[in-house]
C-alpha atoms as a PDB file:
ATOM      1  CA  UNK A   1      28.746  58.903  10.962  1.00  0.00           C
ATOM      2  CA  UNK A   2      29.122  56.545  13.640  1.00  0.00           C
ATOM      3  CA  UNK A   3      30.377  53.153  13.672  1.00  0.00           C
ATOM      4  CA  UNK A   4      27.629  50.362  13.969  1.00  0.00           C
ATOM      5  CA  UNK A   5      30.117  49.306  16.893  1.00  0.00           C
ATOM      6  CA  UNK A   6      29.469  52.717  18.412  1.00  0.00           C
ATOM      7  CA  UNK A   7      25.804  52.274  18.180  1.00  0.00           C
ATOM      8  CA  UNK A   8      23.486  52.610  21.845  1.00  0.00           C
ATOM      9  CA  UNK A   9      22.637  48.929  22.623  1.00  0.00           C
ATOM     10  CA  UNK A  10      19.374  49.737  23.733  1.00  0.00           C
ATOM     11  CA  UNK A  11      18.989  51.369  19.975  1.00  0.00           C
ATOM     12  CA  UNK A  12      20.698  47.960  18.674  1.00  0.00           C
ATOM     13  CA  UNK A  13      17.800  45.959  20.737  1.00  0.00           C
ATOM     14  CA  UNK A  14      15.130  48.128  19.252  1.00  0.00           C
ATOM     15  CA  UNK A  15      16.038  47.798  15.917  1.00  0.00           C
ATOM     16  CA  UNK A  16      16.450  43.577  16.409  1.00  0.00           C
ATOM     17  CA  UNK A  17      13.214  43.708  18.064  1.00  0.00           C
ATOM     18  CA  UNK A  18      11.505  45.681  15.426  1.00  0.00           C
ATOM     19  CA  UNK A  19      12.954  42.922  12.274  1.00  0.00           C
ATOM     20  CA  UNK A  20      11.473  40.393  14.677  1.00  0.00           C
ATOM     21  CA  UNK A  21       8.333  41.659  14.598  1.00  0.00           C
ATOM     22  CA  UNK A  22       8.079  42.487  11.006  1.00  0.00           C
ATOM     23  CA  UNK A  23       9.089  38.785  10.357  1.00  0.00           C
ATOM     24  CA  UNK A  24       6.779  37.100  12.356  1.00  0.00           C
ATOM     25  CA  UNK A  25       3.770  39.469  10.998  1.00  0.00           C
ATOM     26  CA  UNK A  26       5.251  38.302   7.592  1.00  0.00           C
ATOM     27  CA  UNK A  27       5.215  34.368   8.897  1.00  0.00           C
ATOM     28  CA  UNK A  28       1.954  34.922   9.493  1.00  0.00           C
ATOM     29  CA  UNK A  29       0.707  36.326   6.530  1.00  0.00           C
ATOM     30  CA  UNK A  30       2.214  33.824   4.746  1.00  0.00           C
ATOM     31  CA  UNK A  31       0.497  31.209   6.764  1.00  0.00           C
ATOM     32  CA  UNK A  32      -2.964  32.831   6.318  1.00  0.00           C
ATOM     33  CA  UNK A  33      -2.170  32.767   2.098  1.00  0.00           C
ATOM     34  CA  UNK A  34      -1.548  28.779   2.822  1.00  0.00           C
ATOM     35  CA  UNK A  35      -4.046  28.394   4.627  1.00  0.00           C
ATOM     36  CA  UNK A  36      -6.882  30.076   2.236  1.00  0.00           C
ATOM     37  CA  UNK A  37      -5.094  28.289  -0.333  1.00  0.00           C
ATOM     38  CA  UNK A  38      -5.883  25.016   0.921  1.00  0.00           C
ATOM     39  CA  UNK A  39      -9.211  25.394   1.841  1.00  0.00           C
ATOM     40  CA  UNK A  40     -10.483  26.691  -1.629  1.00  0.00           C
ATOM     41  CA  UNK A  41     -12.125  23.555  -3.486  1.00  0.00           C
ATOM     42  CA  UNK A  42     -10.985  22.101  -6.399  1.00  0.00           C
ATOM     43  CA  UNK A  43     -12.627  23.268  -9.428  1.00  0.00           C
ATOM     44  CA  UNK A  44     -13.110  19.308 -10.362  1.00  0.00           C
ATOM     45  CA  UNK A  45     -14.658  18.274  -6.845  1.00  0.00           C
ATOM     46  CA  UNK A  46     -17.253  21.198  -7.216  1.00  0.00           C
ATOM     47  CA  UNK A  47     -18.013  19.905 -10.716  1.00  0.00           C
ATOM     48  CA  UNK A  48     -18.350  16.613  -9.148  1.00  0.00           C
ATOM     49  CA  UNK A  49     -20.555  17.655  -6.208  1.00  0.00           C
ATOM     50  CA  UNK A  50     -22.748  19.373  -9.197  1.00  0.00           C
ATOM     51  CA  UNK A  51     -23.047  16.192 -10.788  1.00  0.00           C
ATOM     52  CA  UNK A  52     -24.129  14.287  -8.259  1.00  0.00           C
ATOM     53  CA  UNK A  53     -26.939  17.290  -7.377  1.00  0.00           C
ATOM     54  CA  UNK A  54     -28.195  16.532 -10.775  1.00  0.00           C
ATOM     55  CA  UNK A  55     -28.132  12.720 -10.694  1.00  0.00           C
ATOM     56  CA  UNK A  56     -30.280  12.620  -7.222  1.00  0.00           C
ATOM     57  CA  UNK A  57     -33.535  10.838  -8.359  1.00  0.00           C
ATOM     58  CA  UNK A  58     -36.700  12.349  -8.464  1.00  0.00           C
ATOM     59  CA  UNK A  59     -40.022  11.660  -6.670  1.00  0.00           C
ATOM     60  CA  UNK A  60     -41.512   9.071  -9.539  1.00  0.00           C
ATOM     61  CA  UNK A  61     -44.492   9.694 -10.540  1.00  0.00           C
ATOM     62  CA  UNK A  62     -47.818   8.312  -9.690  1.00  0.00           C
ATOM     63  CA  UNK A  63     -48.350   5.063 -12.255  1.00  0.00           C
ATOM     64  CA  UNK A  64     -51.857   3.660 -13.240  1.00  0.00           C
ATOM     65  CA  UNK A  65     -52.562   0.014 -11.791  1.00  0.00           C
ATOM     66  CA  UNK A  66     -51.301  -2.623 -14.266  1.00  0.00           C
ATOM     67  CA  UNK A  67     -53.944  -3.501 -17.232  1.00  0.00           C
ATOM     68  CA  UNK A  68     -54.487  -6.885 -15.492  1.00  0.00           C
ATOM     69  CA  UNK A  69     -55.058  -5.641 -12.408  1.00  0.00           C
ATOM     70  CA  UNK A  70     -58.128  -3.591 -14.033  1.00  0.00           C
ATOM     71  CA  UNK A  71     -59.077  -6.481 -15.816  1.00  0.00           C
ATOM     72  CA  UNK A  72     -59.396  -8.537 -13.009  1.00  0.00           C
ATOM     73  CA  UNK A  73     -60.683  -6.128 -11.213  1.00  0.00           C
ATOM     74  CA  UNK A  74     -63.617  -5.380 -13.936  1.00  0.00           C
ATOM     75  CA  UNK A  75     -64.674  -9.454 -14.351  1.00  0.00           C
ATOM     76  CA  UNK A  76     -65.069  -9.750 -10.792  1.00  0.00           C
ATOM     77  CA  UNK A  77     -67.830  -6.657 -10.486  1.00  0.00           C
ATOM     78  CA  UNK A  78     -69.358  -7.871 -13.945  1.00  0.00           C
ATOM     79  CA  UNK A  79     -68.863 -11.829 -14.119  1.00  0.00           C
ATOM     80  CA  UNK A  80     -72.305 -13.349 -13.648  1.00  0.00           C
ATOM     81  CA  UNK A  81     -72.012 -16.292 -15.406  1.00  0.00           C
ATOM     82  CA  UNK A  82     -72.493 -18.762 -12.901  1.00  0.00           C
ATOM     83  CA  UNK A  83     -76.308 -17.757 -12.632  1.00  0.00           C
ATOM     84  CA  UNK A  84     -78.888 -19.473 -14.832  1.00  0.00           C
ATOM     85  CA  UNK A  85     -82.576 -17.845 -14.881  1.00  0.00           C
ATOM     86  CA  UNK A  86     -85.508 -19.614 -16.271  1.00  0.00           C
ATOM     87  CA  UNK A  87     -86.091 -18.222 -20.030  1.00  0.00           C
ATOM     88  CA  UNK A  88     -82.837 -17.540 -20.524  1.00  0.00           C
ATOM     89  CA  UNK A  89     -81.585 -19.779 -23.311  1.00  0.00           C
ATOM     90  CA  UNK A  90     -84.873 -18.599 -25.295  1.00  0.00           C
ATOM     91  CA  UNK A  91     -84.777 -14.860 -24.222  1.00  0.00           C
ATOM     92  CA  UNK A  92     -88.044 -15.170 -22.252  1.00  0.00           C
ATOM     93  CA  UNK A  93     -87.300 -13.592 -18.687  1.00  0.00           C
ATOM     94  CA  UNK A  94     -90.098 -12.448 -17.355  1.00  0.00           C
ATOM     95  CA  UNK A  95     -89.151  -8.465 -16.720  1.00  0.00           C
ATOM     96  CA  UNK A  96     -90.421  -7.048 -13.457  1.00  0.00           C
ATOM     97  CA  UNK A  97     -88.919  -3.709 -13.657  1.00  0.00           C
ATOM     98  CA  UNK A  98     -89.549  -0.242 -15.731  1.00  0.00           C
ATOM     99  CA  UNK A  99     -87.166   1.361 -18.358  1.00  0.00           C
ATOM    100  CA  UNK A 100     -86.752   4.185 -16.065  1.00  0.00           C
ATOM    101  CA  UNK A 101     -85.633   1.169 -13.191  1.00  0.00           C
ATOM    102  CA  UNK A 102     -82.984  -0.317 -15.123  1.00  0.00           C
ATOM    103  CA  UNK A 103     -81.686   3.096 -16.511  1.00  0.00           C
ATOM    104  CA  UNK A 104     -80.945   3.984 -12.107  1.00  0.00           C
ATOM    105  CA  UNK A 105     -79.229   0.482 -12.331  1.00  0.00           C
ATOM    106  CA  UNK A 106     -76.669   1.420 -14.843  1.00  0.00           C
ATOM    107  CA  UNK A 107     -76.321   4.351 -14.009  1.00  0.00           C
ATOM    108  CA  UNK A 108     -75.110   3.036 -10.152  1.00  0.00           C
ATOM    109  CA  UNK A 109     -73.119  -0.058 -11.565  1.00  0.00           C
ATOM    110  CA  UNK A 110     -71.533   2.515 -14.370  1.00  0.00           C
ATOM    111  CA  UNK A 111     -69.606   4.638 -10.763  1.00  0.00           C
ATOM    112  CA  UNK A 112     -68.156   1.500  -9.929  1.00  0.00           C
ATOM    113  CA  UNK A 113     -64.070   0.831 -10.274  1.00  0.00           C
ATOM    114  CA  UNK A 114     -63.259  -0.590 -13.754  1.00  0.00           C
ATOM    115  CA  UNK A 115     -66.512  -0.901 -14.975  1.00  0.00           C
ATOM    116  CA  UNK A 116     -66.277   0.914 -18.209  1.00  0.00           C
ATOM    117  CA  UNK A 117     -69.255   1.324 -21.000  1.00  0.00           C
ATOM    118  CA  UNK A 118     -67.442  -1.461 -23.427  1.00  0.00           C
ATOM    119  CA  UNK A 119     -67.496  -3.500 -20.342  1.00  0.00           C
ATOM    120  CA  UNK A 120     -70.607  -3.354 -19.165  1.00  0.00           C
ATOM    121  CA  UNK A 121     -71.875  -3.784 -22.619  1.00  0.00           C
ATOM    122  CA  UNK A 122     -70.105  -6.858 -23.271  1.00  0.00           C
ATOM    123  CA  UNK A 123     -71.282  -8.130 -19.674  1.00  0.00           C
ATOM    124  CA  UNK A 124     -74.908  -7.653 -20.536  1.00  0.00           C
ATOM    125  CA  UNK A 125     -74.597  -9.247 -23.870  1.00  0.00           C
ATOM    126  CA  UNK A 126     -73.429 -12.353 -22.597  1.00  0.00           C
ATOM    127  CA  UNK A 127     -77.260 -12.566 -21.220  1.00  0.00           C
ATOM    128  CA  UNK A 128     -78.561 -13.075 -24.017  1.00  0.00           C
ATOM    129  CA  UNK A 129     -78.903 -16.428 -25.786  1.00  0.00           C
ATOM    130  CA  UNK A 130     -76.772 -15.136 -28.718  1.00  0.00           C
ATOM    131  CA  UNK A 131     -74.336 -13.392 -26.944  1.00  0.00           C
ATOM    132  CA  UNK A 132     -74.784 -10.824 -29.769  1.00  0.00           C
ATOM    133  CA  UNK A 133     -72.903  -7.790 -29.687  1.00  0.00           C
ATOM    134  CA  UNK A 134     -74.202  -4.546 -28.304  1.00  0.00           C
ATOM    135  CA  UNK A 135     -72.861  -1.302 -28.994  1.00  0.00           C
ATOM    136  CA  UNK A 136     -72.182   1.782 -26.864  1.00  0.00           C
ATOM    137  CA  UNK A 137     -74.656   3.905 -28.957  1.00  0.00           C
ATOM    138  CA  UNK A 138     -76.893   1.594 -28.163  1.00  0.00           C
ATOM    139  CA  UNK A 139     -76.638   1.986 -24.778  1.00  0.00           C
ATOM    140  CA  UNK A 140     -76.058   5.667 -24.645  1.00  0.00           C
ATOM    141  CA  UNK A 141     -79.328   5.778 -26.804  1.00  0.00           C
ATOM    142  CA  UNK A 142     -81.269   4.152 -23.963  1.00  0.00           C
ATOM    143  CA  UNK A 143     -79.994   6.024 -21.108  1.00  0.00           C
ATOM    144  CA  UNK A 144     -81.107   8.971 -22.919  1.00  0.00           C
ATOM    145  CA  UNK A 145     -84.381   8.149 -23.151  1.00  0.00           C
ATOM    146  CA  UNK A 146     -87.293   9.234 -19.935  1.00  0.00           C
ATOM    147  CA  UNK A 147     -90.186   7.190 -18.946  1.00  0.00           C
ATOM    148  CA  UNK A 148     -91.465   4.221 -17.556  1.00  0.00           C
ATOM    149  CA  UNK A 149     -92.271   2.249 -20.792  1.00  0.00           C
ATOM    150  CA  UNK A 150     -89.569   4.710 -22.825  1.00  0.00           C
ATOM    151  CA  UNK A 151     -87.532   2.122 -24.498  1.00  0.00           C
ATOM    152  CA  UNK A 152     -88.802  -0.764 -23.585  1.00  0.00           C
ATOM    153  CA  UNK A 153     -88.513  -2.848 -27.273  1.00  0.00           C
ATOM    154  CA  UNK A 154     -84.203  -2.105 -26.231  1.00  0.00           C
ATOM    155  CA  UNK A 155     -82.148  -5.163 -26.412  1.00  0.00           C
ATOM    156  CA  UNK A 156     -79.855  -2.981 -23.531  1.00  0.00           C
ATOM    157  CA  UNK A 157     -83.507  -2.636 -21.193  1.00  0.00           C
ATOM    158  CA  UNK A 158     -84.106  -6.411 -21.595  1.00  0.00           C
ATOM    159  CA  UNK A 159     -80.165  -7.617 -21.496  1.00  0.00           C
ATOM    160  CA  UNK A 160     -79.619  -5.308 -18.966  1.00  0.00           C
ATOM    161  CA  UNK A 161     -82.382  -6.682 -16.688  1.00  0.00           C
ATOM    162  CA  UNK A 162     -81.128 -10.456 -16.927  1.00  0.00           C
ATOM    163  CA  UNK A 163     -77.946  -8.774 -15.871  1.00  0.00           C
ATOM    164  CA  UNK A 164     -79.053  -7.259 -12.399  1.00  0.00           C
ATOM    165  CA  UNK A 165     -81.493  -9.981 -11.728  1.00  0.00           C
ATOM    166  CA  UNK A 166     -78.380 -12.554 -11.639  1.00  0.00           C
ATOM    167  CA  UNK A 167     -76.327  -9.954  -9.895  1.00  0.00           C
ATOM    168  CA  UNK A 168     -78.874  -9.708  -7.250  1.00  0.00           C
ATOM    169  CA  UNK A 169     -79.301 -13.596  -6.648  1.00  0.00           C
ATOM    170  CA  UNK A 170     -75.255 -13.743  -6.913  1.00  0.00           C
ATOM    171  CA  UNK A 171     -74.972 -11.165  -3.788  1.00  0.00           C
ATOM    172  CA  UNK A 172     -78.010 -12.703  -1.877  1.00  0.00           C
ATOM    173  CA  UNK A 173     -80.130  -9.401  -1.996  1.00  0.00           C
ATOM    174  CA  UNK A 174     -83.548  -9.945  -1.502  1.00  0.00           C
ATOM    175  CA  UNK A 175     -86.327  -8.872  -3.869  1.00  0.00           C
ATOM    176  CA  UNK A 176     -87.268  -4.875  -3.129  1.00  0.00           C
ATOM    177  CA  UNK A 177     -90.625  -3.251  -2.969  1.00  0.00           C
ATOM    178  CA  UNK A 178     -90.530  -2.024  -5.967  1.00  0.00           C
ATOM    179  CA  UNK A 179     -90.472  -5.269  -7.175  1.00  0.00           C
ATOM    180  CA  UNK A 180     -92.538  -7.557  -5.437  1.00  0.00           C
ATOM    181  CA  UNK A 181     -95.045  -4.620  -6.417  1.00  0.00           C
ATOM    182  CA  UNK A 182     -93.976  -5.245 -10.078  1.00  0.00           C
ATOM    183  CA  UNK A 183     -94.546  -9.012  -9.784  1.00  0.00           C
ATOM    184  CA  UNK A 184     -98.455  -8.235  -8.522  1.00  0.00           C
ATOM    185  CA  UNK A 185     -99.261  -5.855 -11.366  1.00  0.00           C
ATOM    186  CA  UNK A 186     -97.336  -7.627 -14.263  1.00  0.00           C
ATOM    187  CA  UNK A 187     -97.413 -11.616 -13.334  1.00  0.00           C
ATOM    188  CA  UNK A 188     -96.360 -12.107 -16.882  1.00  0.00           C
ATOM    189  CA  UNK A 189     -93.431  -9.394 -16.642  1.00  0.00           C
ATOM    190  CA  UNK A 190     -93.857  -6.217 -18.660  1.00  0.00           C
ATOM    191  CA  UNK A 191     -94.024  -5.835 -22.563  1.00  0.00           C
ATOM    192  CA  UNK A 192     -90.683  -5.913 -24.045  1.00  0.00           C
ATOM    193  CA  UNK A 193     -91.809  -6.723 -27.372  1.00  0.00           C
ATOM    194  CA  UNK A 194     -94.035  -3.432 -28.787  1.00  0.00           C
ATOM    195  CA  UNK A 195     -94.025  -0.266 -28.895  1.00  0.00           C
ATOM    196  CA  UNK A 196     -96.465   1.581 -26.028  1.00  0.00           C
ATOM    197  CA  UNK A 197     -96.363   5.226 -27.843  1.00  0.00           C
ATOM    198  CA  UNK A 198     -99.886   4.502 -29.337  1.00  0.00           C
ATOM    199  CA  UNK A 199    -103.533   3.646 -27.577  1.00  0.00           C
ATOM    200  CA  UNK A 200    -107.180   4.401 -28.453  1.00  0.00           C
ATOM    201  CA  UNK A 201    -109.297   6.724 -26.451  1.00  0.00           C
ATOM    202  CA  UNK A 202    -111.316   9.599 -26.452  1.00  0.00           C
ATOM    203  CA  UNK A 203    -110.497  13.319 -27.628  1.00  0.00           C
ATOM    204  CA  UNK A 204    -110.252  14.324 -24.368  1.00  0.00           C
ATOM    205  CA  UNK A 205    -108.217  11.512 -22.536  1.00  0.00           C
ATOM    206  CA  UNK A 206    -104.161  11.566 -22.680  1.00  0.00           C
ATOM    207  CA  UNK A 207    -102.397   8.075 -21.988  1.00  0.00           C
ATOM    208  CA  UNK A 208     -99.779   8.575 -19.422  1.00  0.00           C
ATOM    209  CA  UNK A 209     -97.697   5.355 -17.653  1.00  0.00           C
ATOM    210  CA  UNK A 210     -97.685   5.301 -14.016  1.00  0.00           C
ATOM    211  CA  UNK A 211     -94.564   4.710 -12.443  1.00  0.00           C
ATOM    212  CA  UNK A 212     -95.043   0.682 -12.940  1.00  0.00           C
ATOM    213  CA  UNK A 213     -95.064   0.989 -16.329  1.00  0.00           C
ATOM    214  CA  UNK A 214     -99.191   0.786 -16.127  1.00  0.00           C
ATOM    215  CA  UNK A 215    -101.107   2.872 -18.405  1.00  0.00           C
ATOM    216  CA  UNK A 216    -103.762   5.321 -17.224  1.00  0.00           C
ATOM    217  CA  UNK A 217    -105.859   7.610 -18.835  1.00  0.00           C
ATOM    218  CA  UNK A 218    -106.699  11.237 -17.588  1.00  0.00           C
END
């Protein structure tokens, strides 16, 4: 075996060449392994960024208007108190206007924002002298009756007409057709106080009301 003295140098520079290499490869490798190592997260700032996912806020939900808002909102459609009519205080308002009339009035007012069926009975209630109370079946009674003259004795029809004959002077509407028609063919107002389900006439007649509340025979 030779001595490493008697060694070729251009074998000597090989072989210092080739442990150069290997160590830089090995520097290298080591410095990828550092690197990796440092860019891996923390287990406690992922748990942190998850946190903070969770905590964002939510779209809120949509909220109903405040109760006083709807209050408000409901006197100001229904509040006709500052409107006297003649009769009033005796519940004596001369009614130009059919059951059938007043039931396409409350049906109209009853689409409008925060007017509820409690409401609107309390509103009409306040029309008459008593301010006594009327009830919802009471008013759901009347709605579901058809006719002309079909409920026409009804607190709700007579009440209910003070109502919208205020509500019309309150907005400045003038008087319709319908009802300057009414006032021609009823100059007392219609009859609130009996019962039209009975008349006399012959076998072969048949009372019907006309669409002002007038009866006819055919």
């Amino acid at each position: 075996m030779s001595p490493l003295g008697d060694l070729d140098p251009n074998t000597q520079r090989t072989n210092s060449s080739s442990r150069v290499e290997h160590s830089a490869v090995r520097g290298d490798e080591n410095s990828q392994s550092k690197t990796t190592d440092t860019m891996k997260p923390s287990a406690s700032s992922s748990r942190k960024r998850k946190s903070n996912a969770v905590q964002e806020p939510q779209n809120a939900p949509h909220t109903a208007p405040p109760k006083k808002a709807k209050k408000r909102e409901e006197n100001k459609t229904l509040d006709v108190g500052d409107i006297k009519l003649d009769g009033e205080d005796t519940e004596e308002v001369p009614v130009y206007d059919t059951c059938d009339g007043v039931r396409e009035k409350i049906r109209a007012i009853r689409l409008q924002p925060g007017v509820s069926q409690a409401a609107f009975c309390r509103a009409i209630a306040k029309c008459l002298p008593d301010e006594r109370k009327i009830q919802s079946r009471q008013l759901k009674a009347f709605l579901e009756k058809e006719g002309p003259m079909s409920g026409n004795t009804s607190c709700v029809f007579y009440s209910a007409y003070v109502f919208f004959e205020k509500l019309r002077i309150k907005e400045g509407r003038p008087k319709s057709e319908m009802r300057l028609e009414m006032e021609k063919i009823h100059p007392n107002g219609v009859n609130t106080t009996d019962v039209e389900t009975w008349f006399t006439c012959f076998g072969n007649e048949r009372p019907v009301h006309d669409r002002y509340g007038r009866v006819r025979f055919v």
